[in-house]
Amino acid sequence: MYHYVRDLPRTRFPRIKGLLTDDFRLQVARLSEQYEMATLESALAFLAGQYQPPRDLCLLTFDDGLKDHYTDVLPLLSEQRIQGLFFVITSCLEGRVVSVHKNHFLMAALEFNEYRQAFLQRLAELSPETNIEVDVKQVQHTYRWDTPEVGAFKYLLNFRVPQVLRDRILDDLFVEYLDNEKAFARELYMSWDEVRQLQESGMLIGGHSHSHAALATMDADRQRADLETCTGMLRERLRPQSFWPFSYPYGKGNAFNSATVETIHDLGFTCGFTTEVGDNRVGQNFYNILRIDTKDIATGS
Ligand SMILES: [Zn+2]
């Protein structure tokens, strides 16, 4: 599972937490030596017990529809004839920057304490009664790669503060410290045309919801509305595919529920990828596929 893959020192935001493009190249070389590089089709056939590969399979997935995936990932994968799965957020293709990314770039642009201070101050102004305590265990499980303070703050933001309120605060801070949202979205995410070029190069596109909210925080009707918008846009704007995979935003077991699984199944998504860590054996539920983060394995550099 990959997110940002970029030549970080040469970008406007070198403090973004991502994988360097050179390390990505090394990692893919190493994985290709060790594993059979899967397509979604071969991976699902394996899970269904219909395909016994000579070596273990490795399937590469990329979340969030980032521009990096077009500029830095696609050239390498098409050169190596490896299929990647790319999960796009449909509202981002329409010019939104989702909260989770506003947060990443505010963190990269500001000193953490300054940012937290500004956020909490605005929160206290708008909603003094909001409880800002978070459960330490949940924080550790959800944000394994962050320091406890940063993890606690992200958890507060993504799971505790009511979405409407959080988005309003992030919108304010984003405009104040960063940029016009539409212009930023064009720089951060792929365009529909670039996503179609991925398809033409043998890549597979999947859904990652419309709004990138933790779906489990919405009731079943709101989940369905979000997911219908997502699948509708994918099918209208992109080429037909025999499989449409889905990746749950945030992806831990607490970020989606049985209503989510039922809905994506209903809407024709073939399978659901989580961010729960592990490998997948024959018989694994198609809607509960585990993944291993790029940061969990050595890059060789
Ligand atoms: Zn995501």
mmCIF file of C-alpha atoms and ligand atoms in Angstrom:
data_model
loop_
_atom_site.group_PDB
_atom_site.id
_atom_site.type_symbol
_atom_site.label_atom_id
_atom_site.label_comp_id
_atom_site.label_asym_id
_atom_site.label_seq_id
_atom_site.Cartn_x
_atom_site.Cartn_y
_atom_site.Cartn_z
ATOM 1 C CA MET A 1 0.000 0.000 0.000
ATOM 2 C CA TYR A 2 1.367 3.337 -1.097
ATOM 3 C CA HIS A 3 0.307 6.962 -0.648
ATOM 4 C CA TYR A 4 2.752 9.777 -1.471
ATOM 5 C CA VAL A 5 5.587 8.677 -3.785
ATOM 6 C CA ARG A 6 7.630 11.725 -4.716
ATOM 7 C CA ASP A 7 10.999 13.323 -4.948
ATOM 8 C CA LEU A 8 10.317 15.095 -1.656
ATOM 9 C CA PRO A 9 13.331 17.436 -1.388
ATOM 10 C CA ARG A 10 12.409 18.927 -4.745
ATOM 11 C CA THR A 11 8.760 19.635 -3.842
ATOM 12 C CA ARG A 12 7.180 22.647 -2.169
ATOM 13 C CA PHE A 13 6.508 20.525 0.932
ATOM 14 C CA PRO A 14 9.604 18.469 1.736
ATOM 15 C CA ARG A 15 8.195 17.619 5.185
ATOM 16 C CA ILE A 16 5.315 15.585 3.772
ATOM 17 C CA LYS A 17 5.678 11.969 4.930
ATOM 18 C CA GLY A 18 6.107 9.932 1.798
ATOM 19 C CA LEU A 19 8.273 7.461 -0.032
ATOM 20 C CA LEU A 20 11.080 8.808 -2.196
ATOM 21 C CA THR A 21 10.739 7.939 -5.868
ATOM 22 C CA ASP A 22 14.187 6.276 -5.912
ATOM 23 C CA ASP A 23 13.238 4.139 -2.923
ATOM 24 C CA PHE A 24 10.031 3.178 -4.673
ATOM 25 C CA ARG A 25 12.066 2.010 -7.675
ATOM 26 C CA LEU A 26 14.326 -0.081 -5.433
ATOM 27 C CA GLN A 27 11.408 -1.518 -3.545
ATOM 28 C CA VAL A 28 9.574 -2.573 -6.697
ATOM 29 C CA ALA A 29 12.771 -4.212 -8.010
ATOM 30 C CA ARG A 30 13.145 -6.145 -4.790
ATOM 31 C CA LEU A 31 9.492 -7.176 -4.642
ATOM 32 C CA SER A 32 9.614 -8.352 -8.266
ATOM 33 C CA GLU A 33 12.541 -10.638 -7.467
ATOM 34 C CA GLN A 34 10.801 -12.160 -4.523
ATOM 35 C CA TYR A 35 7.173 -12.383 -5.589
ATOM 36 C CA GLU A 36 4.985 -12.948 -8.574
ATOM 37 C CA MET A 37 3.581 -9.493 -9.296
ATOM 38 C CA ALA A 38 -0.175 -9.967 -9.313
ATOM 39 C CA THR A 39 -3.031 -8.385 -11.171
ATOM 40 C CA LEU A 40 -6.301 -7.979 -9.309
ATOM 41 C CA GLU A 41 -7.623 -10.817 -11.419
ATOM 42 C CA SER A 42 -4.875 -13.259 -10.415
ATOM 43 C CA ALA A 43 -5.041 -12.140 -6.770
ATOM 44 C CA LEU A 44 -8.791 -12.746 -6.541
ATOM 45 C CA ALA A 45 -8.448 -16.098 -8.325
ATOM 46 C CA PHE A 46 -5.851 -17.051 -5.713
ATOM 47 C CA LEU A 47 -8.103 -16.002 -2.811
ATOM 48 C CA ALA A 48 -10.934 -18.002 -4.348
ATOM 49 C CA GLY A 49 -8.700 -21.076 -4.504
ATOM 50 C CA GLN A 50 -8.742 -21.160 -8.302
ATOM 51 C CA TYR A 51 -5.128 -20.267 -8.942
ATOM 52 C CA GLN A 52 -2.021 -21.722 -7.317
ATOM 53 C CA PRO A 53 0.875 -19.419 -8.143
ATOM 54 C CA PRO A 54 4.392 -20.877 -8.089
ATOM 55 C CA ARG A 55 5.487 -17.995 -5.814
ATOM 56 C CA ASP A 56 3.576 -15.824 -3.355
ATOM 57 C CA LEU A 57 1.721 -12.958 -4.980
ATOM 58 C CA CYS A 58 2.329 -9.265 -4.444
ATOM 59 C CA LEU A 59 -0.224 -6.685 -5.563
ATOM 60 C CA LEU A 60 0.640 -2.972 -5.501
ATOM 61 C CA THR A 61 -2.047 -0.482 -4.430
ATOM 62 C CA PHE A 62 -2.031 3.325 -4.377
ATOM 63 C CA ASP A 63 -4.554 5.363 -2.414
ATOM 64 C CA ASP A 64 -5.997 8.843 -2.899
ATOM 65 C CA GLY A 65 -5.522 9.522 -6.633
ATOM 66 C CA LEU A 66 -2.430 11.656 -6.065
ATOM 67 C CA LYS A 67 -0.653 13.335 -8.965
ATOM 68 C CA ASP A 68 2.496 11.426 -7.863
ATOM 69 C CA HIS A 69 0.840 8.269 -9.100
ATOM 70 C CA TYR A 70 0.736 9.674 -12.609
ATOM 71 C CA THR A 71 4.126 11.414 -12.646
ATOM 72 C CA ASP A 72 6.307 9.113 -10.529
ATOM 73 C CA VAL A 73 4.576 5.716 -10.332
ATOM 74 C CA LEU A 74 3.015 5.125 -13.731
ATOM 75 C CA PRO A 75 6.240 5.381 -15.803
ATOM 76 C CA LEU A 76 7.955 2.745 -13.676
ATOM 77 C CA LEU A 77 5.032 0.331 -13.522
ATOM 78 C CA SER A 78 4.284 0.494 -17.224
ATOM 79 C CA GLU A 79 7.960 0.028 -18.058
ATOM 80 C CA GLN A 80 8.009 -3.088 -15.848
ATOM 81 C CA ARG A 81 4.585 -4.227 -17.027
ATOM 82 C CA ILE A 82 3.256 -4.373 -13.477
ATOM 83 C CA GLN A 83 -0.403 -3.657 -12.793
ATOM 84 C CA GLY A 84 -1.105 -1.214 -9.982
ATOM 85 C CA LEU A 85 -4.479 -0.540 -8.371
ATOM 86 C CA PHE A 86 -5.229 3.164 -7.973
ATOM 87 C CA PHE A 87 -8.000 4.242 -5.611
ATOM 88 C CA VAL A 88 -9.342 7.683 -6.408
ATOM 89 C CA ILE A 89 -11.494 10.055 -4.343
ATOM 90 C CA THR A 90 -14.099 11.386 -6.762
ATOM 91 C CA SER A 91 -14.652 14.778 -5.067
ATOM 92 C CA CYS A 92 -10.911 15.468 -5.433
ATOM 93 C CA LEU A 93 -11.141 14.980 -9.178
ATOM 94 C CA GLU A 94 -13.730 17.769 -9.048
ATOM 95 C CA GLY A 95 -11.506 20.252 -7.246
ATOM 96 C CA ARG A 96 -11.917 19.452 -3.546
ATOM 97 C CA VAL A 97 -8.981 18.922 -1.211
ATOM 98 C CA VAL A 98 -10.187 16.436 1.402
ATOM 99 C CA SER A 99 -9.671 17.132 5.098
ATOM 100 C CA VAL A 100 -7.058 14.454 5.605
ATOM 101 C CA HIS A 101 -4.840 16.102 2.979
ATOM 102 C CA LYS A 102 -5.520 19.642 4.172
ATOM 103 C CA ASN A 103 -4.275 18.372 7.474
ATOM 104 C CA HIS A 104 -1.123 16.794 5.969
ATOM 105 C CA PHE A 105 -0.172 19.999 4.179
ATOM 106 C CA LEU A 106 -0.944 22.247 7.132
ATOM 107 C CA MET A 107 1.314 19.975 9.189
ATOM 108 C CA ALA A 108 4.023 20.229 6.535
ATOM 109 C CA ALA A 109 3.701 24.004 6.242
ATOM 110 C CA LEU A 110 3.477 24.915 9.941
ATOM 111 C CA GLU A 111 5.280 23.915 13.076
ATOM 112 C CA PHE A 112 3.152 21.222 14.705
ATOM 113 C CA ASN A 113 2.562 23.168 17.928
ATOM 114 C CA GLU A 114 1.602 26.301 16.045
ATOM 115 C CA TYR A 115 -0.862 24.324 13.959
ATOM 116 C CA ARG A 116 -2.382 22.411 16.861
ATOM 117 C CA GLN A 117 -2.676 25.667 18.770
ATOM 118 C CA ALA A 118 -4.465 27.387 15.881
ATOM 119 C CA PHE A 119 -6.812 24.422 15.426
ATOM 120 C CA LEU A 120 -7.696 24.033 19.097
ATOM 121 C CA GLN A 121 -8.228 27.747 19.479
ATOM 122 C CA ARG A 122 -10.707 27.818 16.619
ATOM 123 C CA LEU A 123 -12.358 24.677 17.956
ATOM 124 C CA ALA A 124 -12.786 26.280 21.373
ATOM 125 C CA GLU A 125 -14.297 29.380 19.768
ATOM 126 C CA LEU A 126 -16.760 27.463 17.622
ATOM 127 C CA SER A 127 -17.614 24.640 19.995
ATOM 128 C CA PRO A 128 -16.335 25.029 23.557
ATOM 129 C CA GLU A 129 -18.177 21.878 24.674
ATOM 130 C CA THR A 130 -16.267 19.467 22.358
ATOM 131 C CA ASN A 131 -14.438 16.820 24.361
ATOM 132 C CA ILE A 132 -10.855 16.649 23.098
ATOM 133 C CA GLU A 133 -9.788 13.551 25.062
ATOM 134 C CA VAL A 134 -8.751 10.578 22.894
ATOM 135 C CA ASP A 135 -8.145 6.913 23.653
ATOM 136 C CA VAL A 136 -4.396 6.208 23.601
ATOM 137 C CA LYS A 137 -4.799 2.578 22.420
ATOM 138 C CA GLN A 138 -6.977 3.600 19.468
ATOM 139 C CA VAL A 139 -4.469 6.294 18.579
ATOM 140 C CA GLN A 140 -1.569 3.827 18.549
ATOM 141 C CA HIS A 141 -3.472 1.325 16.439
ATOM 142 C CA THR A 142 -4.637 3.915 13.908
ATOM 143 C CA TYR A 143 -1.477 6.013 13.553
ATOM 144 C CA ARG A 144 1.391 3.625 14.036
ATOM 145 C CA TRP A 145 3.881 5.859 12.257
ATOM 146 C CA ASP A 146 3.273 9.077 14.131
ATOM 147 C CA THR A 147 4.532 10.317 17.481
ATOM 148 C CA PRO A 148 1.900 10.041 20.255
ATOM 149 C CA GLU A 149 1.172 13.805 20.120
ATOM 150 C CA VAL A 150 0.749 13.875 16.368
ATOM 151 C CA GLY A 151 -1.270 10.630 16.402
ATOM 152 C CA ALA A 152 -3.550 11.968 19.147
ATOM 153 C CA PHE A 153 -4.130 15.156 17.189
ATOM 154 C CA LYS A 154 -4.900 13.285 13.947
ATOM 155 C CA TYR A 155 -7.266 10.980 15.826
ATOM 156 C CA LEU A 156 -9.062 13.935 17.361
ATOM 157 C CA LEU A 157 -9.378 15.504 13.931
ATOM 158 C CA ASN A 158 -10.474 12.455 11.983
ATOM 159 C CA PHE A 159 -12.616 10.598 14.502
ATOM 160 C CA ARG A 160 -13.674 12.859 17.379
ATOM 161 C CA VAL A 161 -14.478 16.352 16.161
ATOM 162 C CA PRO A 162 -17.811 16.348 14.263
ATOM 163 C CA GLN A 163 -17.028 16.375 10.539
ATOM 164 C CA VAL A 164 -18.844 19.567 9.643
ATOM 165 C CA LEU A 165 -17.076 21.446 12.389
ATOM 166 C CA ARG A 166 -13.664 19.987 11.589
ATOM 167 C CA ASP A 167 -14.023 20.761 7.889
ATOM 168 C CA ARG A 168 -14.972 24.336 8.645
ATOM 169 C CA ILE A 169 -11.903 24.818 10.810
ATOM 170 C CA LEU A 170 -9.589 23.177 8.253
ATOM 171 C CA ASP A 171 -11.104 25.259 5.442
ATOM 172 C CA ASP A 172 -10.339 28.432 7.402
ATOM 173 C CA LEU A 173 -6.786 27.406 8.263
ATOM 174 C CA PHE A 174 -6.110 26.178 4.736
ATOM 175 C CA VAL A 175 -7.058 29.510 3.198
ATOM 176 C CA GLU A 176 -5.195 31.397 5.876
ATOM 177 C CA TYR A 177 -1.908 29.474 5.646
ATOM 178 C CA LEU A 178 -1.889 27.764 2.255
ATOM 179 C CA ASP A 179 -3.783 28.298 -0.907
ATOM 180 C CA ASN A 180 -6.887 28.443 -2.980
ATOM 181 C CA GLU A 181 -8.447 24.984 -2.724
ATOM 182 C CA LYS A 182 -9.185 24.416 -6.420
ATOM 183 C CA ALA A 183 -5.688 25.365 -7.524
ATOM 184 C CA PHE A 184 -4.196 23.167 -4.827
ATOM 185 C CA ALA A 185 -6.407 20.233 -5.841
ATOM 186 C CA ARG A 186 -5.206 20.491 -9.428
ATOM 187 C CA GLU A 187 -1.632 20.260 -8.228
ATOM 188 C CA LEU A 188 -2.210 17.486 -5.684
ATOM 189 C CA TYR A 189 -4.503 15.065 -7.538
ATOM 190 C CA MET A 190 -4.658 13.467 -10.959
ATOM 191 C CA SER A 191 -7.163 14.781 -13.486
ATOM 192 C CA TRP A 192 -9.813 12.551 -15.052
ATOM 193 C CA ASP A 193 -7.720 12.527 -18.199
ATOM 194 C CA GLU A 194 -4.656 11.299 -16.311
ATOM 195 C CA VAL A 195 -6.717 8.602 -14.622
ATOM 196 C CA ARG A 196 -7.897 7.432 -18.056
ATOM 197 C CA GLN A 197 -4.268 7.328 -19.187
ATOM 198 C CA LEU A 198 -3.547 5.012 -16.264
ATOM 199 C CA GLN A 199 -6.301 2.710 -17.496
ATOM 200 C CA GLU A 200 -4.898 2.811 -21.019
ATOM 201 C CA SER A 201 -1.515 1.731 -19.643
ATOM 202 C CA GLY A 202 -2.998 -1.384 -18.047
ATOM 203 C CA MET A 203 -3.615 0.003 -14.557
ATOM 204 C CA LEU A 204 -6.835 -0.647 -12.685
ATOM 205 C CA ILE A 205 -8.831 2.143 -11.039
ATOM 206 C CA GLY A 206 -10.840 1.686 -7.874
ATOM 207 C CA GLY A 207 -13.166 3.740 -5.691
ATOM 208 C CA HIS A 208 -12.037 5.407 -2.480
ATOM 209 C CA SER A 209 -15.407 7.082 -1.778
ATOM 210 C CA HIS A 210 -16.564 10.549 -2.818
ATOM 211 C CA SER A 211 -15.828 12.573 0.306
ATOM 212 C CA HIS A 212 -13.142 10.454 2.011
ATOM 213 C CA ALA A 213 -14.948 10.424 5.346
ATOM 214 C CA ALA A 214 -14.635 7.509 7.770
ATOM 215 C CA LEU A 215 -17.734 5.725 6.434
ATOM 216 C CA ALA A 216 -18.573 4.103 9.774
ATOM 217 C CA THR A 217 -19.300 7.574 11.179
ATOM 218 C CA MET A 218 -22.215 7.975 8.711
ATOM 219 C CA ASP A 219 -25.580 6.255 8.846
ATOM 220 C CA ALA A 220 -26.369 3.712 6.107
ATOM 221 C CA ASP A 221 -28.263 6.207 3.913
ATOM 222 C CA ARG A 222 -25.485 8.775 3.907
ATOM 223 C CA GLN A 223 -22.933 6.075 3.176
ATOM 224 C CA ARG A 224 -24.998 4.936 0.216
ATOM 225 C CA ALA A 225 -25.363 8.488 -1.107
ATOM 226 C CA ASP A 226 -21.601 9.024 -0.942
ATOM 227 C CA LEU A 227 -20.771 5.677 -2.525
ATOM 228 C CA GLU A 228 -23.372 6.037 -5.274
ATOM 229 C CA THR A 229 -21.868 9.368 -6.250
ATOM 230 C CA CYS A 230 -18.427 7.766 -6.302
ATOM 231 C CA THR A 231 -19.333 4.780 -8.447
ATOM 232 C CA GLY A 232 -21.545 6.885 -10.722
ATOM 233 C CA MET A 233 -18.692 9.230 -11.563
ATOM 234 C CA LEU A 234 -16.186 6.430 -12.060
ATOM 235 C CA ARG A 235 -18.437 4.643 -14.509
ATOM 236 C CA GLU A 236 -19.412 7.796 -16.357
ATOM 237 C CA ARG A 237 -15.934 9.304 -16.684
ATOM 238 C CA LEU A 238 -13.739 6.244 -17.070
ATOM 239 C CA ARG A 239 -13.415 3.261 -19.369
ATOM 240 C CA PRO A 240 -15.253 0.065 -18.502
ATOM 241 C CA GLN A 241 -13.342 -2.405 -16.317
ATOM 242 C CA SER A 242 -14.158 -6.041 -15.538
ATOM 243 C CA PHE A 243 -13.381 -5.377 -11.853
ATOM 244 C CA TRP A 244 -13.959 -2.289 -9.733
ATOM 245 C CA PRO A 245 -12.083 -2.620 -6.446
ATOM 246 C CA PHE A 246 -12.725 -0.340 -3.468
ATOM 247 C CA SER A 247 -10.474 0.950 -0.707
ATOM 248 C CA TYR A 248 -12.092 2.065 2.569
ATOM 249 C CA PRO A 249 -11.042 5.598 3.577
ATOM 250 C CA TYR A 250 -8.771 5.340 6.664
ATOM 251 C CA GLY A 251 -9.272 1.600 6.279
ATOM 252 C CA LYS A 252 -8.978 0.287 9.824
ATOM 253 C CA GLY A 253 -11.753 -1.971 11.101
ATOM 254 C CA ASN A 254 -13.316 0.988 12.947
ATOM 255 C CA ALA A 255 -13.565 3.093 9.759
ATOM 256 C CA PHE A 256 -16.179 0.964 7.972
ATOM 257 C CA ASN A 257 -18.983 -1.381 8.979
ATOM 258 C CA SER A 258 -21.368 -4.014 7.633
ATOM 259 C CA ALA A 259 -23.497 -1.319 5.955
ATOM 260 C CA THR A 260 -20.395 -0.189 4.047
ATOM 261 C CA VAL A 261 -19.609 -3.700 2.876
ATOM 262 C CA GLU A 262 -23.212 -4.354 1.855
ATOM 263 C CA THR A 263 -23.382 -1.097 -0.073
ATOM 264 C CA ILE A 264 -20.156 -1.448 -2.020
ATOM 265 C CA HIS A 265 -21.101 -5.027 -2.876
ATOM 266 C CA ASP A 266 -24.517 -3.797 -4.041
ATOM 267 C CA LEU A 267 -22.963 -1.073 -6.171
ATOM 268 C CA GLY A 268 -20.811 -3.559 -8.031
ATOM 269 C CA PHE A 269 -17.453 -3.133 -6.328
ATOM 270 C CA THR A 270 -15.686 -6.498 -6.532
ATOM 271 C CA CYS A 271 -13.696 -6.315 -3.309
ATOM 272 C CA GLY A 272 -12.710 -4.023 -0.428
ATOM 273 C CA PHE A 273 -9.178 -3.193 0.701
ATOM 274 C CA THR A 274 -8.571 -2.262 4.346
ATOM 275 C CA THR A 275 -5.459 -0.810 5.966
ATOM 276 C CA GLU A 276 -5.401 -3.589 8.557
ATOM 277 C CA VAL A 277 -1.945 -5.136 8.367
ATOM 278 C CA GLY A 278 -1.286 -8.622 7.085
ATOM 279 C CA ASP A 279 -1.120 -10.993 4.177
ATOM 280 C CA ASN A 280 -4.094 -12.765 2.663
ATOM 281 C CA ARG A 281 -4.591 -16.522 2.399
ATOM 282 C CA VAL A 282 -6.953 -18.631 0.316
ATOM 283 C CA GLY A 283 -10.496 -18.050 1.546
ATOM 284 C CA GLN A 284 -9.902 -14.479 2.704
ATOM 285 C CA ASN A 285 -13.114 -12.440 2.541
ATOM 286 C CA PHE A 286 -13.025 -10.321 -0.635
ATOM 287 C CA TYR A 287 -14.363 -7.306 1.308
ATOM 288 C CA ASN A 288 -11.787 -7.492 4.059
ATOM 289 C CA ILE A 289 -8.471 -7.629 2.233
ATOM 290 C CA LEU A 290 -5.433 -6.850 4.386
ATOM 291 C CA ARG A 291 -2.471 -4.805 3.239
ATOM 292 C CA ILE A 292 1.128 -4.134 4.132
ATOM 293 C CA ASP A 293 2.297 -0.527 4.141
ATOM 294 C CA THR A 294 5.394 0.338 2.109
ATOM 295 C CA LYS A 295 6.959 1.604 5.345
ATOM 296 C CA ASP A 296 6.607 -1.883 6.874
ATOM 297 C CA ILE A 297 9.165 -3.388 4.511
ATOM 298 C CA ALA A 298 12.776 -2.537 3.811
ATOM 299 C CA THR A 299 13.460 -0.392 0.769
ATOM 300 C CA GLY A 300 17.058 -1.537 0.439
ATOM 301 C CA SER A 301 18.507 1.959 0.637
HETATM 302 ZN ZN ZN B 1 -7.229 7.681 1.645
#
